Amino acid sequence: MLGELRRCLEEYQEKYRRPGIPALELRGMYALYPEEGLPDFVESHWANPYPNAERKGVCLIFGRSGTLLYVGKASTGASLGGRLGTHFAGKKECRLLSTDWTERSTFVATITVPAGMSFEAAALEVYLIRRLKPL
């Protein structure tokens, strides 16, 4: 799941970012349904805060099969946690608020942009959508 994403992120940083600015930060997978088991690649899971919840950046939502379902940005008005909160809710168990996807969303990854550079989230979102073609 994360291999192609990492390659795209490296390409984006090499082609479109100036040298010397802080790197973009990819956080590993967050499981929405830990009761269904936690694969080795999962960093955190539901009932814990989203990775980098208070920061700006891009969120990626994956299905159980590893299919990329959605890429969205949190830039000016919202944080990554707030943006993900428009799709998922619940205290003990995850409840889907968005059901527009072809597969049930199961995992989330986040990429943060440097503080003071929230505008870059929009460019990164467009780049990832074009390169990864989420469903």
PDB file of C-alpha atoms in Angstrom:
ATOM      1  CA  MET A   1       0.000   0.000   0.000  1.00  0.00           C
ATOM      2  CA  LEU A   2       2.608   2.525   1.019  1.00  0.00           C
ATOM      3  CA  GLY A   3       5.296   1.598  -1.527  1.00  0.00           C
ATOM      4  CA  GLU A   4       3.820   3.449  -4.502  1.00  0.00           C
ATOM      5  CA  LEU A   5       2.805   6.331  -2.260  1.00  0.00           C
ATOM      6  CA  ARG A   6       6.380   6.688  -0.983  1.00  0.00           C
ATOM      7  CA  ARG A   7       7.734   6.660  -4.546  1.00  0.00           C
ATOM      8  CA  CYS A   8       5.257   9.368  -5.607  1.00  0.00           C
ATOM      9  CA  LEU A   9       6.106  11.476  -2.582  1.00  0.00           C
ATOM     10  CA  GLU A  10       9.848  11.223  -3.322  1.00  0.00           C
ATOM     11  CA  GLU A  11       9.223  12.196  -6.945  1.00  0.00           C
ATOM     12  CA  TYR A  12       7.091  15.169  -5.890  1.00  0.00           C
ATOM     13  CA  GLN A  13       9.749  16.378  -3.456  1.00  0.00           C
ATOM     14  CA  GLU A  14      12.539  16.039  -6.054  1.00  0.00           C
ATOM     15  CA  LYS A  15      10.663  17.679  -8.940  1.00  0.00           C
ATOM     16  CA  TYR A  16       8.549  20.380  -7.314  1.00  0.00           C
ATOM     17  CA  ARG A  17      10.071  21.459  -4.014  1.00  0.00           C
ATOM     18  CA  ARG A  18      12.994  23.773  -3.379  1.00  0.00           C
ATOM     19  CA  PRO A  19      16.062  22.335  -1.656  1.00  0.00           C
ATOM     20  CA  GLY A  20      16.413  23.233   1.978  1.00  0.00           C
ATOM     21  CA  ILE A  21      12.762  23.461   2.990  1.00  0.00           C
ATOM     22  CA  PRO A  22      11.514  20.967   5.570  1.00  0.00           C
ATOM     23  CA  ALA A  23      10.478  17.591   4.176  1.00  0.00           C
ATOM     24  CA  LEU A  24       6.930  16.355   3.884  1.00  0.00           C
ATOM     25  CA  GLU A  25       6.164  13.712   6.504  1.00  0.00           C
ATOM     26  CA  LEU A  26       4.329  10.493   5.645  1.00  0.00           C
ATOM     27  CA  ARG A  27       2.815   8.657   8.594  1.00  0.00           C
ATOM     28  CA  GLY A  28       2.051   4.985   8.284  1.00  0.00           C
ATOM     29  CA  MET A  29      -1.316   3.336   8.307  1.00  0.00           C
ATOM     30  CA  TYR A  30      -4.014   3.956  10.860  1.00  0.00           C
ATOM     31  CA  ALA A  31      -6.588   1.149  11.151  1.00  0.00           C
ATOM     32  CA  LEU A  32     -10.221   2.193  11.383  1.00  0.00           C
ATOM     33  CA  TYR A  33     -11.412  -1.243  12.576  1.00  0.00           C
ATOM     34  CA  PRO A  34      -8.825  -2.702  14.975  1.00  0.00           C
ATOM     35  CA  GLU A  35     -11.333  -5.333  16.072  1.00  0.00           C
ATOM     36  CA  GLU A  36     -10.827  -6.940  12.644  1.00  0.00           C
ATOM     37  CA  GLY A  37      -7.120  -7.451  13.309  1.00  0.00           C
ATOM     38  CA  LEU A  38      -4.072  -5.265  12.977  1.00  0.00           C
ATOM     39  CA  PRO A  39      -1.686  -6.021  10.113  1.00  0.00           C
ATOM     40  CA  ASP A  40       2.035  -5.418  10.707  1.00  0.00           C
ATOM     41  CA  PHE A  41       2.041  -2.203   8.670  1.00  0.00           C
ATOM     42  CA  VAL A  42      -0.455  -0.490  11.014  1.00  0.00           C
ATOM     43  CA  GLU A  43       1.051   2.252  13.193  1.00  0.00           C
ATOM     44  CA  SER A  44      -2.047   3.182  15.181  1.00  0.00           C
ATOM     45  CA  HIS A  45      -5.766   2.490  15.273  1.00  0.00           C
ATOM     46  CA  TRP A  46      -9.256   3.750  16.037  1.00  0.00           C
ATOM     47  CA  ALA A  47      -9.884   5.291  19.437  1.00  0.00           C
ATOM     48  CA  ASN A  48      -6.350   6.764  19.296  1.00  0.00           C
ATOM     49  CA  PRO A  49      -5.924  10.199  17.714  1.00  0.00           C
ATOM     50  CA  TYR A  50      -5.296  10.302  13.971  1.00  0.00           C
ATOM     51  CA  PRO A  51      -1.615  10.665  13.056  1.00  0.00           C
ATOM     52  CA  ASN A  52      -0.767  14.383  12.941  1.00  0.00           C
ATOM     53  CA  ALA A  53      -4.406  15.245  13.660  1.00  0.00           C
ATOM     54  CA  GLU A  54      -3.656  18.880  14.492  1.00  0.00           C
ATOM     55  CA  ARG A  55      -1.484  19.534  11.409  1.00  0.00           C
ATOM     56  CA  LYS A  56      -2.149  20.526   7.783  1.00  0.00           C
ATOM     57  CA  GLY A  57      -1.548  18.184   4.883  1.00  0.00           C
ATOM     58  CA  VAL A  58      -3.116  15.395   2.878  1.00  0.00           C
ATOM     59  CA  CYS A  59      -5.055  12.342   4.016  1.00  0.00           C
ATOM     60  CA  LEU A  60      -5.329   9.119   2.027  1.00  0.00           C
ATOM     61  CA  ILE A  61      -8.047   6.557   2.633  1.00  0.00           C
ATOM     62  CA  PHE A  62      -7.554   2.927   1.625  1.00  0.00           C
ATOM     63  CA  GLY A  63      -9.803  -0.119   1.453  1.00  0.00           C
ATOM     64  CA  ARG A  64      -8.913  -3.444   3.079  1.00  0.00           C
ATOM     65  CA  SER A  65      -7.468  -4.712  -0.221  1.00  0.00           C
ATOM     66  CA  GLY A  66      -5.041  -1.786  -0.330  1.00  0.00           C
ATOM     67  CA  THR A  67      -6.986   0.079  -2.997  1.00  0.00           C
ATOM     68  CA  LEU A  68      -6.637   3.843  -2.692  1.00  0.00           C
ATOM     69  CA  LEU A  69     -10.171   5.177  -2.364  1.00  0.00           C
ATOM     70  CA  TYR A  70      -9.683   8.868  -1.624  1.00  0.00           C
ATOM     71  CA  VAL A  71      -7.119  11.668  -1.396  1.00  0.00           C
ATOM     72  CA  GLY A  72      -8.120  14.867   0.382  1.00  0.00           C
ATOM     73  CA  LYS A  73      -6.413  17.960   1.756  1.00  0.00           C
ATOM     74  CA  ALA A  74      -6.533  19.823   5.024  1.00  0.00           C
ATOM     75  CA  SER A  75      -5.024  23.194   4.327  1.00  0.00           C
ATOM     76  CA  THR A  76      -6.456  26.543   5.318  1.00  0.00           C
ATOM     77  CA  GLY A  77      -9.503  26.031   7.524  1.00  0.00           C
ATOM     78  CA  ALA A  78      -9.183  22.445   8.711  1.00  0.00           C
ATOM     79  CA  SER A  79      -6.624  20.168  10.301  1.00  0.00           C
ATOM     80  CA  LEU A  80      -6.100  16.559   9.222  1.00  0.00           C
ATOM     81  CA  GLY A  81      -8.124  15.386  12.216  1.00  0.00           C
ATOM     82  CA  GLY A  82     -10.987  17.723  11.340  1.00  0.00           C
ATOM     83  CA  ARG A  83     -10.932  16.643   7.711  1.00  0.00           C
ATOM     84  CA  LEU A  84     -10.976  12.952   8.621  1.00  0.00           C
ATOM     85  CA  GLY A  85     -13.779  13.724  11.075  1.00  0.00           C
ATOM     86  CA  THR A  86     -15.997  14.527   8.086  1.00  0.00           C
ATOM     87  CA  HIS A  87     -15.667  10.889   6.993  1.00  0.00           C
ATOM     88  CA  PHE A  88     -15.502   8.933  10.273  1.00  0.00           C
ATOM     89  CA  ALA A  89     -16.971   9.284  13.775  1.00  0.00           C
ATOM     90  CA  GLY A  90     -17.562   7.282  16.929  1.00  0.00           C
ATOM     91  CA  LYS A  91     -15.943   6.825  20.296  1.00  0.00           C
ATOM     92  CA  LYS A  92     -15.263   3.122  20.805  1.00  0.00           C
ATOM     93  CA  GLU A  93     -15.917   1.939  17.247  1.00  0.00           C
ATOM     94  CA  CYS A  94     -15.517   3.657  13.901  1.00  0.00           C
ATOM     95  CA  ARG A  95     -18.711   4.721  12.170  1.00  0.00           C
ATOM     96  CA  LEU A  96     -18.572   5.688   8.505  1.00  0.00           C
ATOM     97  CA  LEU A  97     -20.064   9.044   7.595  1.00  0.00           C
ATOM     98  CA  SER A  98     -19.072   8.775   3.908  1.00  0.00           C
ATOM     99  CA  THR A  99     -20.200   5.759   1.944  1.00  0.00           C
ATOM    100  CA  ASP A 100     -19.430   6.957  -1.572  1.00  0.00           C
ATOM    101  CA  TRP A 101     -16.537   4.552  -2.083  1.00  0.00           C
ATOM    102  CA  THR A 102     -16.576   1.287  -4.015  1.00  0.00           C
ATOM    103  CA  GLU A 103     -15.032  -0.549  -1.079  1.00  0.00           C
ATOM    104  CA  ARG A 104     -15.316   0.012   2.669  1.00  0.00           C
ATOM    105  CA  SER A 105     -12.590   2.323   3.920  1.00  0.00           C
ATOM    106  CA  THR A 106     -10.300   0.518   6.339  1.00  0.00           C
ATOM    107  CA  PHE A 107      -6.969   2.360   6.610  1.00  0.00           C
ATOM    108  CA  VAL A 108      -5.819   5.985   6.659  1.00  0.00           C
ATOM    109  CA  ALA A 109      -2.397   7.510   5.996  1.00  0.00           C
ATOM    110  CA  THR A 110      -1.439  11.167   6.384  1.00  0.00           C
ATOM    111  CA  ILE A 111       1.211  13.406   4.853  1.00  0.00           C
ATOM    112  CA  THR A 112       1.946  16.667   6.632  1.00  0.00           C
ATOM    113  CA  VAL A 113       3.278  19.863   5.123  1.00  0.00           C
ATOM    114  CA  PRO A 114       5.679  22.129   7.033  1.00  0.00           C
ATOM    115  CA  ALA A 115       4.218  24.680   9.436  1.00  0.00           C
ATOM    116  CA  GLY A 116       3.450  27.922   7.613  1.00  0.00           C
ATOM    117  CA  MET A 117       3.198  26.118   4.258  1.00  0.00           C
ATOM    118  CA  SER A 118      -0.398  24.882   4.379  1.00  0.00           C
ATOM    119  CA  PHE A 119      -0.862  26.121   0.794  1.00  0.00           C
ATOM    120  CA  GLU A 120       1.299  23.204  -0.359  1.00  0.00           C
ATOM    121  CA  ALA A 121      -1.372  20.690   0.673  1.00  0.00           C
ATOM    122  CA  ALA A 122      -3.500  21.671  -2.338  1.00  0.00           C
ATOM    123  CA  ALA A 123      -0.659  21.092  -4.801  1.00  0.00           C
ATOM    124  CA  LEU A 124       0.242  17.776  -3.191  1.00  0.00           C
ATOM    125  CA  GLU A 125      -3.387  16.642  -3.251  1.00  0.00           C
ATOM    126  CA  VAL A 126      -3.703  17.326  -6.998  1.00  0.00           C
ATOM    127  CA  TYR A 127      -0.362  15.647  -7.702  1.00  0.00           C
ATOM    128  CA  LEU A 128      -1.286  12.491  -5.772  1.00  0.00           C
ATOM    129  CA  ILE A 129      -4.720  12.267  -7.382  1.00  0.00           C
ATOM    130  CA  ARG A 130      -3.179  12.492 -10.855  1.00  0.00           C
ATOM    131  CA  ARG A 131      -0.410   9.997 -10.095  1.00  0.00           C
ATOM    132  CA  LEU A 132      -2.280   7.460  -7.947  1.00  0.00           C
ATOM    133  CA  LYS A 133      -5.775   7.756  -9.454  1.00  0.00           C
ATOM    134  CA  PRO A 134      -7.920   6.925  -6.405  1.00  0.00           C
ATOM    135  CA  LEU A 135     -11.291   5.329  -7.078  1.00  0.00           C
TER     136      LEU A 135
END
